[in-house]
Coordinates of C-alpha atoms (C1' of nucleotides) in Angstrom, one line a residue:
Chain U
X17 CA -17.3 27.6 88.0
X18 CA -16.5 25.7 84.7
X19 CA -20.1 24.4 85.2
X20 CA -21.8 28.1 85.4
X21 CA -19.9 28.9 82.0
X22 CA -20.9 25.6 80.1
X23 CA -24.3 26.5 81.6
X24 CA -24.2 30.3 80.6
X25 CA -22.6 29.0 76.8
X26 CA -23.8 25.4 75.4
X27 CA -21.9 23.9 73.1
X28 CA -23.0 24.4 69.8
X29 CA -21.0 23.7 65.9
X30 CA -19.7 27.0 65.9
X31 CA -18.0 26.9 69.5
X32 CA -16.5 23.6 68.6
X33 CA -14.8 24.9 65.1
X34 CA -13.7 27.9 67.0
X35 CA -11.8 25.9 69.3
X36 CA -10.2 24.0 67.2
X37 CA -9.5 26.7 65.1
X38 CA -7.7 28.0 68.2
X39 CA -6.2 24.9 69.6
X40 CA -4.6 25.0 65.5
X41 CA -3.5 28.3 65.9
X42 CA -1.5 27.6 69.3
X43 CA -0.4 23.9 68.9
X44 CA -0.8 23.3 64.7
X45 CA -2.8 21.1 63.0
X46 CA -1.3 17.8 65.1
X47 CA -2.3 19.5 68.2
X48 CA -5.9 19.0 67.3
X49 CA -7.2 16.4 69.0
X50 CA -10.8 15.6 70.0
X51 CA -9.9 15.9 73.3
X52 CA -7.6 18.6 73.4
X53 CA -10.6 20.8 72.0
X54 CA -13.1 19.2 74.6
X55 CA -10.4 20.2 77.1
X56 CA -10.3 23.9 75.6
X57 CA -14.3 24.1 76.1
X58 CA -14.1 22.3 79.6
X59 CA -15.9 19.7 78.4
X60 CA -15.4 15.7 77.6
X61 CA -14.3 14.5 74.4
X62 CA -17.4 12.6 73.9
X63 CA -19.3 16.2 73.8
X64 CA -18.1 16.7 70.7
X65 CA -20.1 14.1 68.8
X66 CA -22.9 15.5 69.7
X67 CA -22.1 18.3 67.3
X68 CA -19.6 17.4 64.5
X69 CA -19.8 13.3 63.5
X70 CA -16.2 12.5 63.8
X71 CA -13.1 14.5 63.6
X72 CA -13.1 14.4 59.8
X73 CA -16.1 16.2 59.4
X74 CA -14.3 19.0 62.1
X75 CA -11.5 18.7 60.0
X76 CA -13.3 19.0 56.9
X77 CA -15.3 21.7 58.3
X78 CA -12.1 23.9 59.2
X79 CA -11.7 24.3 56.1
X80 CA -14.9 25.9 55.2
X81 CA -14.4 27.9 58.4
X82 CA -11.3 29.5 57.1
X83 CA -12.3 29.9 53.4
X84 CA -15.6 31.4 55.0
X85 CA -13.1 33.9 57.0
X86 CA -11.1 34.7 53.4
X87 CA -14.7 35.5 51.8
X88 CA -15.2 38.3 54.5
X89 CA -11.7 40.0 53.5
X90 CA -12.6 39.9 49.6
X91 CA -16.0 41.2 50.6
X92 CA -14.5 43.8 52.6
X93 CA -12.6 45.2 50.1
X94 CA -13.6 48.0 47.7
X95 CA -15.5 47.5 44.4
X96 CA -13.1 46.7 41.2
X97 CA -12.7 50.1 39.7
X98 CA -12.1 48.5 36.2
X99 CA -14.3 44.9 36.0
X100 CA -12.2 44.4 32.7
X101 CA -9.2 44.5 34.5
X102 CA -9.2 40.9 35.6
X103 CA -5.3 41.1 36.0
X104 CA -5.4 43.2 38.8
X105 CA -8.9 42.3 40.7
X106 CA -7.5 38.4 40.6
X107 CA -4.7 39.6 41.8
X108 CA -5.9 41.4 44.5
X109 CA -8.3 38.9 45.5
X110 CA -5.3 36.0 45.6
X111 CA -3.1 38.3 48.0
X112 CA -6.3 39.3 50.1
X113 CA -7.2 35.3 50.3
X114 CA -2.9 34.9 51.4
X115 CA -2.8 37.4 54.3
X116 CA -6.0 36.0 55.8
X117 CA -4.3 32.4 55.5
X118 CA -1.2 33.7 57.2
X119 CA -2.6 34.3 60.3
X120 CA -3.6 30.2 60.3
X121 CA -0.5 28.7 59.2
X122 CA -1.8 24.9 58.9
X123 CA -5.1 26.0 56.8
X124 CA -2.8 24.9 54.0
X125 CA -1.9 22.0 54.7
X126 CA -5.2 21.4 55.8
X127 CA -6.8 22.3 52.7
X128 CA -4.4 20.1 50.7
X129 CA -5.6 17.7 52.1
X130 CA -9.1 17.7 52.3
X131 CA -10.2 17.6 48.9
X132 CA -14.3 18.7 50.0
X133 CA -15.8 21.4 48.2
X134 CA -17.9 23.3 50.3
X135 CA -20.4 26.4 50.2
X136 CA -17.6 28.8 51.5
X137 CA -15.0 27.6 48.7
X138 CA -17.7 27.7 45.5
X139 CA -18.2 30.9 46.5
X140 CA -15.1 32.3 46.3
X141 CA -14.6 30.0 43.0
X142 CA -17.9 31.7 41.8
X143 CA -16.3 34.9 42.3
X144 CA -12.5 34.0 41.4
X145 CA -14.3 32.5 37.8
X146 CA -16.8 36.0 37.4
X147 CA -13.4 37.9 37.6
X148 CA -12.1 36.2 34.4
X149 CA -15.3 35.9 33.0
X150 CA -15.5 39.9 33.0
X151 CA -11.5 39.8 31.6
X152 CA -13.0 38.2 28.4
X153 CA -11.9 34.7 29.0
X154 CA -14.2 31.9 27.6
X155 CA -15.7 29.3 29.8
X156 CA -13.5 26.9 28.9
X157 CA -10.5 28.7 29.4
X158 CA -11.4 29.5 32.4
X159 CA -12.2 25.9 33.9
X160 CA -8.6 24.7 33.0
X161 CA -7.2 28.0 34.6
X162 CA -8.9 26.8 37.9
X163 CA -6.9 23.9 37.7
X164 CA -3.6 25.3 37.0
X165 CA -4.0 28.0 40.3
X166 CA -4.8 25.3 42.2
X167 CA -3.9 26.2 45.6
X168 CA -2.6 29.0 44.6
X169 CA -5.7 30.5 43.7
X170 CA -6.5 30.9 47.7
X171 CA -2.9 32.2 48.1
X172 CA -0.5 29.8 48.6
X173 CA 1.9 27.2 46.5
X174 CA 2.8 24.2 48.2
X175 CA 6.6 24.2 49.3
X176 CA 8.4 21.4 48.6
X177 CA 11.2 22.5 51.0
X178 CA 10.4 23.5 54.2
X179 CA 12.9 23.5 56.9
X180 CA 10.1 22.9 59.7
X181 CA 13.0 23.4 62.1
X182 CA 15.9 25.0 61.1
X183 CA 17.7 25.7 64.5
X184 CA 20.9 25.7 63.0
X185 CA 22.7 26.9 66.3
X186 CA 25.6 28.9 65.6
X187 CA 28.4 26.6 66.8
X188 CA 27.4 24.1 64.9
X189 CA 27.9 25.0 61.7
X190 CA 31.3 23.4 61.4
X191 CA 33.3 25.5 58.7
X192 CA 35.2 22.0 57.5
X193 CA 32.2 20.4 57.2
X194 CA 30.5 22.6 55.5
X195 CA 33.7 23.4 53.0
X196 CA 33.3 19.4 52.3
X197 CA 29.6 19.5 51.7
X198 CA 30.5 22.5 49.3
X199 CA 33.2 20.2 47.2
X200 CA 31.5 16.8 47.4
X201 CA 28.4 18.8 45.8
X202 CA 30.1 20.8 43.5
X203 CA 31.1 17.4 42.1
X204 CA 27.7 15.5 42.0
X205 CA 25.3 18.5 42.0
X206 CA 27.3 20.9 40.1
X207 CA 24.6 22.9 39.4
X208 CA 22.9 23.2 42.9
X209 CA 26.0 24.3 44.1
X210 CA 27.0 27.0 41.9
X211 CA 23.1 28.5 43.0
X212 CA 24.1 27.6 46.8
X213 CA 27.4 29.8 46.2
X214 CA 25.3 32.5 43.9
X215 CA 22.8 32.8 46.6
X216 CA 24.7 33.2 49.9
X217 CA 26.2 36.1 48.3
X218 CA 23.5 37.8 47.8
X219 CA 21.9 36.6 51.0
X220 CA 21.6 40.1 52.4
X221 CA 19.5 41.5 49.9
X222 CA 16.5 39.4 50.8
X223 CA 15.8 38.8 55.0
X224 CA 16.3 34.7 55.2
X225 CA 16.9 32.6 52.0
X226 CA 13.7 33.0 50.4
X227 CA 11.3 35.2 51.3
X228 CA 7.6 33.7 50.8
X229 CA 5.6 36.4 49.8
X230 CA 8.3 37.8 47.2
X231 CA 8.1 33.7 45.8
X232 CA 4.4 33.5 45.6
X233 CA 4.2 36.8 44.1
X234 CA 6.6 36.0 41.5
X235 CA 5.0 32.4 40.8
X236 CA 1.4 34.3 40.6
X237 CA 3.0 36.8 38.2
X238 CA 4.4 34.3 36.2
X239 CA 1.0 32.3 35.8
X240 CA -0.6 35.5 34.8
X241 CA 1.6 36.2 32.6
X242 CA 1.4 32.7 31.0
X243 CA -3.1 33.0 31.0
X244 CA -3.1 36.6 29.1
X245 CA -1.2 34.9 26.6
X246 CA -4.5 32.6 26.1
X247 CA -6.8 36.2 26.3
X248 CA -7.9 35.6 22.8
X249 CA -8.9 39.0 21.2
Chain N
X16 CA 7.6 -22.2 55.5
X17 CA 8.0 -18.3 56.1
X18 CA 10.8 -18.9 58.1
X19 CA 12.8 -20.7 55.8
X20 CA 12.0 -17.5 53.7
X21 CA 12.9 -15.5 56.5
X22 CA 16.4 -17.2 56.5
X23 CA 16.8 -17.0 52.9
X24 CA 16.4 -13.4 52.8
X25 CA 17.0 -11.3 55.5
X26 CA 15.6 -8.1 56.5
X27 CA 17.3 -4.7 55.4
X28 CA 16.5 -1.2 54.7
X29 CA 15.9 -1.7 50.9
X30 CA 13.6 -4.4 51.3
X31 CA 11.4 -2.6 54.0
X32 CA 11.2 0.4 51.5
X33 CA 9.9 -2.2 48.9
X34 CA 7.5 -3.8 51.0
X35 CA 6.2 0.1 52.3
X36 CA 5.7 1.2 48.9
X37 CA 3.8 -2.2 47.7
X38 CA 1.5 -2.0 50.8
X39 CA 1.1 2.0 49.6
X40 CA 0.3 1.1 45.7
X41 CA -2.6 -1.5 47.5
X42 CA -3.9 0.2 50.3
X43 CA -3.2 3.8 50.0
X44 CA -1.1 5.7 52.2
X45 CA -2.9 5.6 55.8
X46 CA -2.8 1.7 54.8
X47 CA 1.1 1.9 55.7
X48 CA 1.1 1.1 59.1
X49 CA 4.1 -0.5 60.9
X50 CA 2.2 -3.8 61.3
X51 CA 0.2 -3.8 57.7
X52 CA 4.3 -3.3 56.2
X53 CA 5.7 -6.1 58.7
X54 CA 2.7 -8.5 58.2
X55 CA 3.7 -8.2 54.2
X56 CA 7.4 -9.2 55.1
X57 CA 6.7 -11.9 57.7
X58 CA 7.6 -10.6 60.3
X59 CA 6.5 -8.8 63.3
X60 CA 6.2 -4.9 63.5
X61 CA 9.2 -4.3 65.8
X62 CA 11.5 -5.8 63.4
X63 CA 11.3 -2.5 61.3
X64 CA 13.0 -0.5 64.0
X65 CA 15.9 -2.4 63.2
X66 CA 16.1 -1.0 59.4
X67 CA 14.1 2.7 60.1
X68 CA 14.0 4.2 63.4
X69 CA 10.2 4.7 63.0
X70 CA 7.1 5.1 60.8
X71 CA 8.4 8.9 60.2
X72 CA 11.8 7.5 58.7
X73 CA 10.0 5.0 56.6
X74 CA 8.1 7.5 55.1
X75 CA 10.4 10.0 54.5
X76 CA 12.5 7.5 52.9
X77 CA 9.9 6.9 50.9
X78 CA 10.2 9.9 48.8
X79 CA 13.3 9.4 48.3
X80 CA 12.9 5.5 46.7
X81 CA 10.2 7.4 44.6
X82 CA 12.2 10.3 43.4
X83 CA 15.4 8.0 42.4
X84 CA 12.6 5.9 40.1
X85 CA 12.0 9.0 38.9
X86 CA 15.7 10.3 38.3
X87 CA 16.1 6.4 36.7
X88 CA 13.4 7.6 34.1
X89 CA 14.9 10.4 33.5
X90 CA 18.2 8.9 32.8
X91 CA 16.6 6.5 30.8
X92 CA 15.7 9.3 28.4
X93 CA 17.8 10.1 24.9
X94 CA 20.0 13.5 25.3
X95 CA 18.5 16.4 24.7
X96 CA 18.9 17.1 20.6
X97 CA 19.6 21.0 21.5
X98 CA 20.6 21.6 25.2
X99 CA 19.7 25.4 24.3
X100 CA 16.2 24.5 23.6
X101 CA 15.2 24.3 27.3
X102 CA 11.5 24.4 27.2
X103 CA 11.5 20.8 25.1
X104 CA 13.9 19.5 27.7
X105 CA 11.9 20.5 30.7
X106 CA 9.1 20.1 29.5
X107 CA 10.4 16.2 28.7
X108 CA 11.5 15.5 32.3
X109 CA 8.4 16.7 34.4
X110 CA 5.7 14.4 32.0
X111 CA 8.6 11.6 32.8
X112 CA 8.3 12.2 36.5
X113 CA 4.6 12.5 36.1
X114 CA 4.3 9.5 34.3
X115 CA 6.3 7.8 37.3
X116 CA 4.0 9.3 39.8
X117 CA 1.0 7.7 38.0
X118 CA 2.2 4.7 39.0
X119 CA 2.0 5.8 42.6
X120 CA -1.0 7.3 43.4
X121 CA 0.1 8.0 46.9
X122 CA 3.5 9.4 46.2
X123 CA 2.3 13.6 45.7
X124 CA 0.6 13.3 49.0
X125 CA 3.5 12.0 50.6
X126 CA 5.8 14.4 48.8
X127 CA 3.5 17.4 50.2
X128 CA 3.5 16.8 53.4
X129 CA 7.0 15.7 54.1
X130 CA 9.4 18.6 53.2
X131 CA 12.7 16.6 53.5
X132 CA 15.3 17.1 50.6
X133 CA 16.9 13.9 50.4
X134 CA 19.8 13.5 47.6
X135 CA 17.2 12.2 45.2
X136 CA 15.1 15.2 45.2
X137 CA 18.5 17.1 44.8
X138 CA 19.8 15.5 41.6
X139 CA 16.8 16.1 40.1
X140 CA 16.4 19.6 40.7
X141 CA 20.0 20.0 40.3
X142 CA 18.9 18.9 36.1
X143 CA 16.0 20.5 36.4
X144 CA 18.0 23.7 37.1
X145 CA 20.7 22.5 34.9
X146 CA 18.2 22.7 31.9
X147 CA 16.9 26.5 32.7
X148 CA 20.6 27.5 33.3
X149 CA 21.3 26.0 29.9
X150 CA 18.7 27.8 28.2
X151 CA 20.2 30.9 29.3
X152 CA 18.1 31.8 32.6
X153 CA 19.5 34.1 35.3
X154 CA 20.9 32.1 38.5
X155 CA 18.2 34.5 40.0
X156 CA 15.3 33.6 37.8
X157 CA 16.1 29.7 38.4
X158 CA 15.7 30.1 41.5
X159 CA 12.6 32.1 41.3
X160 CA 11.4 29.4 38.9
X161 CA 12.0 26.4 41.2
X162 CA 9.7 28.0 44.0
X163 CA 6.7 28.9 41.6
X164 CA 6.6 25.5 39.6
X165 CA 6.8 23.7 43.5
X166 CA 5.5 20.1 42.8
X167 CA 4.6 21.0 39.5
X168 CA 8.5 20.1 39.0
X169 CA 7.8 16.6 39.5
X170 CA 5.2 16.2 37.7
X171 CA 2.0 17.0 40.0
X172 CA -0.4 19.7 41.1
X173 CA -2.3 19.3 44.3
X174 CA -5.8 19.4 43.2
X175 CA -8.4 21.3 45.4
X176 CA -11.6 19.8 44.5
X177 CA -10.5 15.7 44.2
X178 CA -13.6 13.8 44.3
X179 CA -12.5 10.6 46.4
X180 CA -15.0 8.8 46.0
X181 CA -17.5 9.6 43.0
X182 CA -19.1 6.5 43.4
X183 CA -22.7 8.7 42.1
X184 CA -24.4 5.1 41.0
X185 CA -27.3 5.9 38.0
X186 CA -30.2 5.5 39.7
X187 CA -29.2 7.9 42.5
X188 CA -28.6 10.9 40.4
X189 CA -32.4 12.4 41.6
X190 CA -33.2 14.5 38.4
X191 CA -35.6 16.5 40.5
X192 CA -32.7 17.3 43.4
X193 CA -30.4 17.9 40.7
X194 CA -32.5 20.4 39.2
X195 CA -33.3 22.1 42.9
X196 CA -29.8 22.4 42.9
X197 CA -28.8 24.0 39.9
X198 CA -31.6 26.6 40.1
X199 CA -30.3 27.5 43.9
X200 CA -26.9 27.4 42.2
X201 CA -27.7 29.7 39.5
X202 CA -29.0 32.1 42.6
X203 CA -26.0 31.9 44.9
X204 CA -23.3 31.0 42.2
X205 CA -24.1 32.4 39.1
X206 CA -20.9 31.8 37.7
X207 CA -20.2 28.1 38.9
X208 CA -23.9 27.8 37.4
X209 CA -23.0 29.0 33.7
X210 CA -19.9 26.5 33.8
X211 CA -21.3 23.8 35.1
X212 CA -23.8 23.9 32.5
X213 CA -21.3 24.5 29.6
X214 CA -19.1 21.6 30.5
X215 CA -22.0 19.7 30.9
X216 CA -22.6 20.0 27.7
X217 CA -19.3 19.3 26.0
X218 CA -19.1 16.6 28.6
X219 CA -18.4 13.7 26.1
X220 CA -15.5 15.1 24.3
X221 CA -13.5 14.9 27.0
X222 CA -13.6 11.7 29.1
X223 CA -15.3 12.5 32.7
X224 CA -15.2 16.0 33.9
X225 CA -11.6 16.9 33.7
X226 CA -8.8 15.0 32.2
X227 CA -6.2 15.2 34.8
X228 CA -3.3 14.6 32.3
X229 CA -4.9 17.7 29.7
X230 CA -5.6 19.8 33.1
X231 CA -1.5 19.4 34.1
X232 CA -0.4 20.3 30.7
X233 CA -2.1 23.2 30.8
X234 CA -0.8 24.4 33.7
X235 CA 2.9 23.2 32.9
X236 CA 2.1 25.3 29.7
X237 CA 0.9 28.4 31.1
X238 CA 3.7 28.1 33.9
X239 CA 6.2 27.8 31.0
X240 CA 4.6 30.6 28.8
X241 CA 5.1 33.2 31.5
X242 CA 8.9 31.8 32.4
X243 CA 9.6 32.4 28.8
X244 CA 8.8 35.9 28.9
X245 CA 11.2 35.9 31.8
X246 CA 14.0 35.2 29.3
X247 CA 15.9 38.4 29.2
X248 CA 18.3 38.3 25.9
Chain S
dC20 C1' 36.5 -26.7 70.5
dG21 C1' 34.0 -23.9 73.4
dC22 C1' 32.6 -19.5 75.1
dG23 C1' 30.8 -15.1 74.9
dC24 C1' 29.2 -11.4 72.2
dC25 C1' 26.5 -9.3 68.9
dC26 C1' 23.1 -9.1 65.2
dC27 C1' 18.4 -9.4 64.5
dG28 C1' 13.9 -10.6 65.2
dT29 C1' 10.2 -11.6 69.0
dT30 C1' 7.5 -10.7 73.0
dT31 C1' 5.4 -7.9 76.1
dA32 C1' 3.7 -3.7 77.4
dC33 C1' 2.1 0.9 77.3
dA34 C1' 0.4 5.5 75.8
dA35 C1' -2.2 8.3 72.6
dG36 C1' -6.0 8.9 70.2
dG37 C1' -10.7 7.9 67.8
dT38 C1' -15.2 6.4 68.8
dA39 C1' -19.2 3.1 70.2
dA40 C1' -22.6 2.4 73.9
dA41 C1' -24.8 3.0 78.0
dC42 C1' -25.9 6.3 81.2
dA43 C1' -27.3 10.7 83.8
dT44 C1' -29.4 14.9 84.1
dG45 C1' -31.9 18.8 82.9
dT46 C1' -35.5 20.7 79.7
dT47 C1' -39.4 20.5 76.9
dT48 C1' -43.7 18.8 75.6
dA49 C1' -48.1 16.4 75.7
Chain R
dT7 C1' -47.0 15.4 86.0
dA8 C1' -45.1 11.9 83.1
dA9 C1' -42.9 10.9 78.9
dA10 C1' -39.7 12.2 75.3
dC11 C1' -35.7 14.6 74.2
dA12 C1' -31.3 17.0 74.2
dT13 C1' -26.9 17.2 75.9
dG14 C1' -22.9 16.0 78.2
dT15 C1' -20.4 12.0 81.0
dT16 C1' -18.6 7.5 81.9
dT17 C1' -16.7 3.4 80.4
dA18 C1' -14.7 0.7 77.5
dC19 C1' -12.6 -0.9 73.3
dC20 C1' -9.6 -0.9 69.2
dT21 C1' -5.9 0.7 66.3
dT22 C1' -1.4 2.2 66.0
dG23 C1' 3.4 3.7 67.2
dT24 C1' 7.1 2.5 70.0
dA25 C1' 10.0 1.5 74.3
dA26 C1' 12.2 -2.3 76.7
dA27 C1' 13.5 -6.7 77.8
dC28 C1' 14.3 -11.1 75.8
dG29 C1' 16.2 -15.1 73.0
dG30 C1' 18.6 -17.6 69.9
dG31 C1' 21.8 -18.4 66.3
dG32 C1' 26.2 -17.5 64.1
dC33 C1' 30.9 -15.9 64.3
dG34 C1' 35.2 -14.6 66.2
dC35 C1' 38.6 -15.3 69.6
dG36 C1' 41.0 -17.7 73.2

DNA sequence: CGCGCCCCGTTTACAAGGTAAACATGTTTA
DNA sequence: TAAACATGTTTACCTTGTAAACGGGGCGCG
């Protein structure tokens, strides 16, 4: 029966990104393997080279696969009332670019660290550059603006802190331990302490520690901020 | 002859750290391996379990030998002439970090994709924090600040587009193909078109493309322009 | 002094994963 | 219909991380 479906579907570039884009999705970006994807499209590993030339290039293609994905959402959205208004269209581009990245977790990560530059990613640089172009920035401002987004122009900042696995387990969070951490830091870190002690007070406000989307949107306000300054008039 | 070298100095944590980082400054990062590292000490590759408890320690630990070389820098620097003036100050201590990092090519990778927080990467944020605190930043703002500048703090932005190898020898660079491609450019990517051509032509005041060390200044800049205005008073 | 124990590196072995090469089978073309 | 081709399979090999058992030399303790 898994013969009359690889019959009815060949293999083909497309079916082999989308697994792996699914295999990522389930089991993260470790969890694709060339045979875990054969294995996801009943097939042997060996199948695969038939249509991508090593994992790299399925790797590298990924990327191009989700940046391809992002393009739909900007497309989708409505035509910039105000093309002047670079501020906001950027903006709005840069958050639309996030929530698509959200539902595939490891496209950063991936996209870190793949440094190609395909079709799907000029594109949306070619449209991310035509934004400012229209706020009145001039080329060259504009090429060192690319660089200082970086990632964050597809809608994410690199974290340098990630828990990966919190699973702090209620039990274990020994109260005299902890109390020592607190004064054996307070004495060598004196200042990350008194911002540990600042913000477990107001812990409540905000679900979690640090809420990603309030950080990014803060760090994207702040770079915007910084470029109008350089919107020569 | 190695093994009277072997007796003379034996194996420890520190020296497998050294011998990781050399291998790393050589070969890159995937050229640390367990064996590539041992095979620089003498020794065979199940000796390291002895001083890491596997490849995952080693590089995590990594980071952190990085980041104290880094926090040794930074000591290394004369005090701050006015504590108040926090934009000098910071600005001082991420080009020191940077200038570290240049000599370890590998290091930002590794940073990126290992989010441990060792007590090197503390102390340093603890200054770094320190220094905005000083200048009279909110607790709340500092916080803020140390997400949005992510490795930008330590002196490096992940780049999207990194060429890897460039390795574009003279006679390869097909005037006709290159032509093709910049009028199916100018179609598709009308934008990436006019800039290409305009930094094309200013090409030679600038050596290559894009200076990295201009391009991270700019950012830090615009980063630190839009923190400023964040400076209620 | 000698005996046993432990520190530390070695040997051996295996599993996971990428990929080359030969092969089989069905389809298309001359 | 036969030859060429496309596509997936089988086998096999290599690299790399790491578990487990081993060995030998130095040091403390009886």
């Amino acid at each position: 029966m898994t013969e009359t479906q690889n019959r009815r579907r060949p293999l083909n570039r497309g079916r082999v990104q989308a697994a792996a884009v699914q295999v990522a999705d389930r089991d993260g970006l470790k969890g694709i393997t060339m045979r875990s994807v054969a294995d996801l499209l009943g097939v042997e590993a060996m199948a695969l080279y038939r249509h991508v030339s090593g994992k790299n290039d399925l790797l590298d293609s990924l990327v191009e696969v989700v940046v391809a994905e992002i393009n739909d959402a900007c497309d989708a959205l409505p035509a910039p009332e105000d093309p002047a208004d670079w501020r906001t269209n950027l903006r709005r581009r840069i958050l639309t670019a996030r929530a698509t990245l959200l539902e595939h977790r490891w496209a950063p990560a991936l996209i870190s660290s793949h440094g190609t530059m395909g079709p799907a990613l000029m594109r949306y640089f070619d449209e991310f550059g035509a934004i400012l172009a229209a706020g009145g920035f001039t080329l060259d401002t504009i090429h060192h603006a690319l660089h200082a987004f970086g990632p964050r122009a597809l809608g994410f900042s690199p974290e340098l802190f990630e828990p990966e696995a919190p699973a702090v387990t209620e039990t274990d969070l020994d109260e005299e331990a902890a109390l020592a951490d607190m004064a054996a830091m307070a004495e060598t870190l004196p200042f990350l302490a008194r911002m540990a002690e600042h913000l477990s007070h107001e812990a409540s406000t905000t679900l979690g520690w640090c809420d990603d989307q309030d950080e990014f949107e803060f760090g994207l306000d702040v770079m915007l901020d910084g470029l109008e300054k350089r919107l020569e008039r």
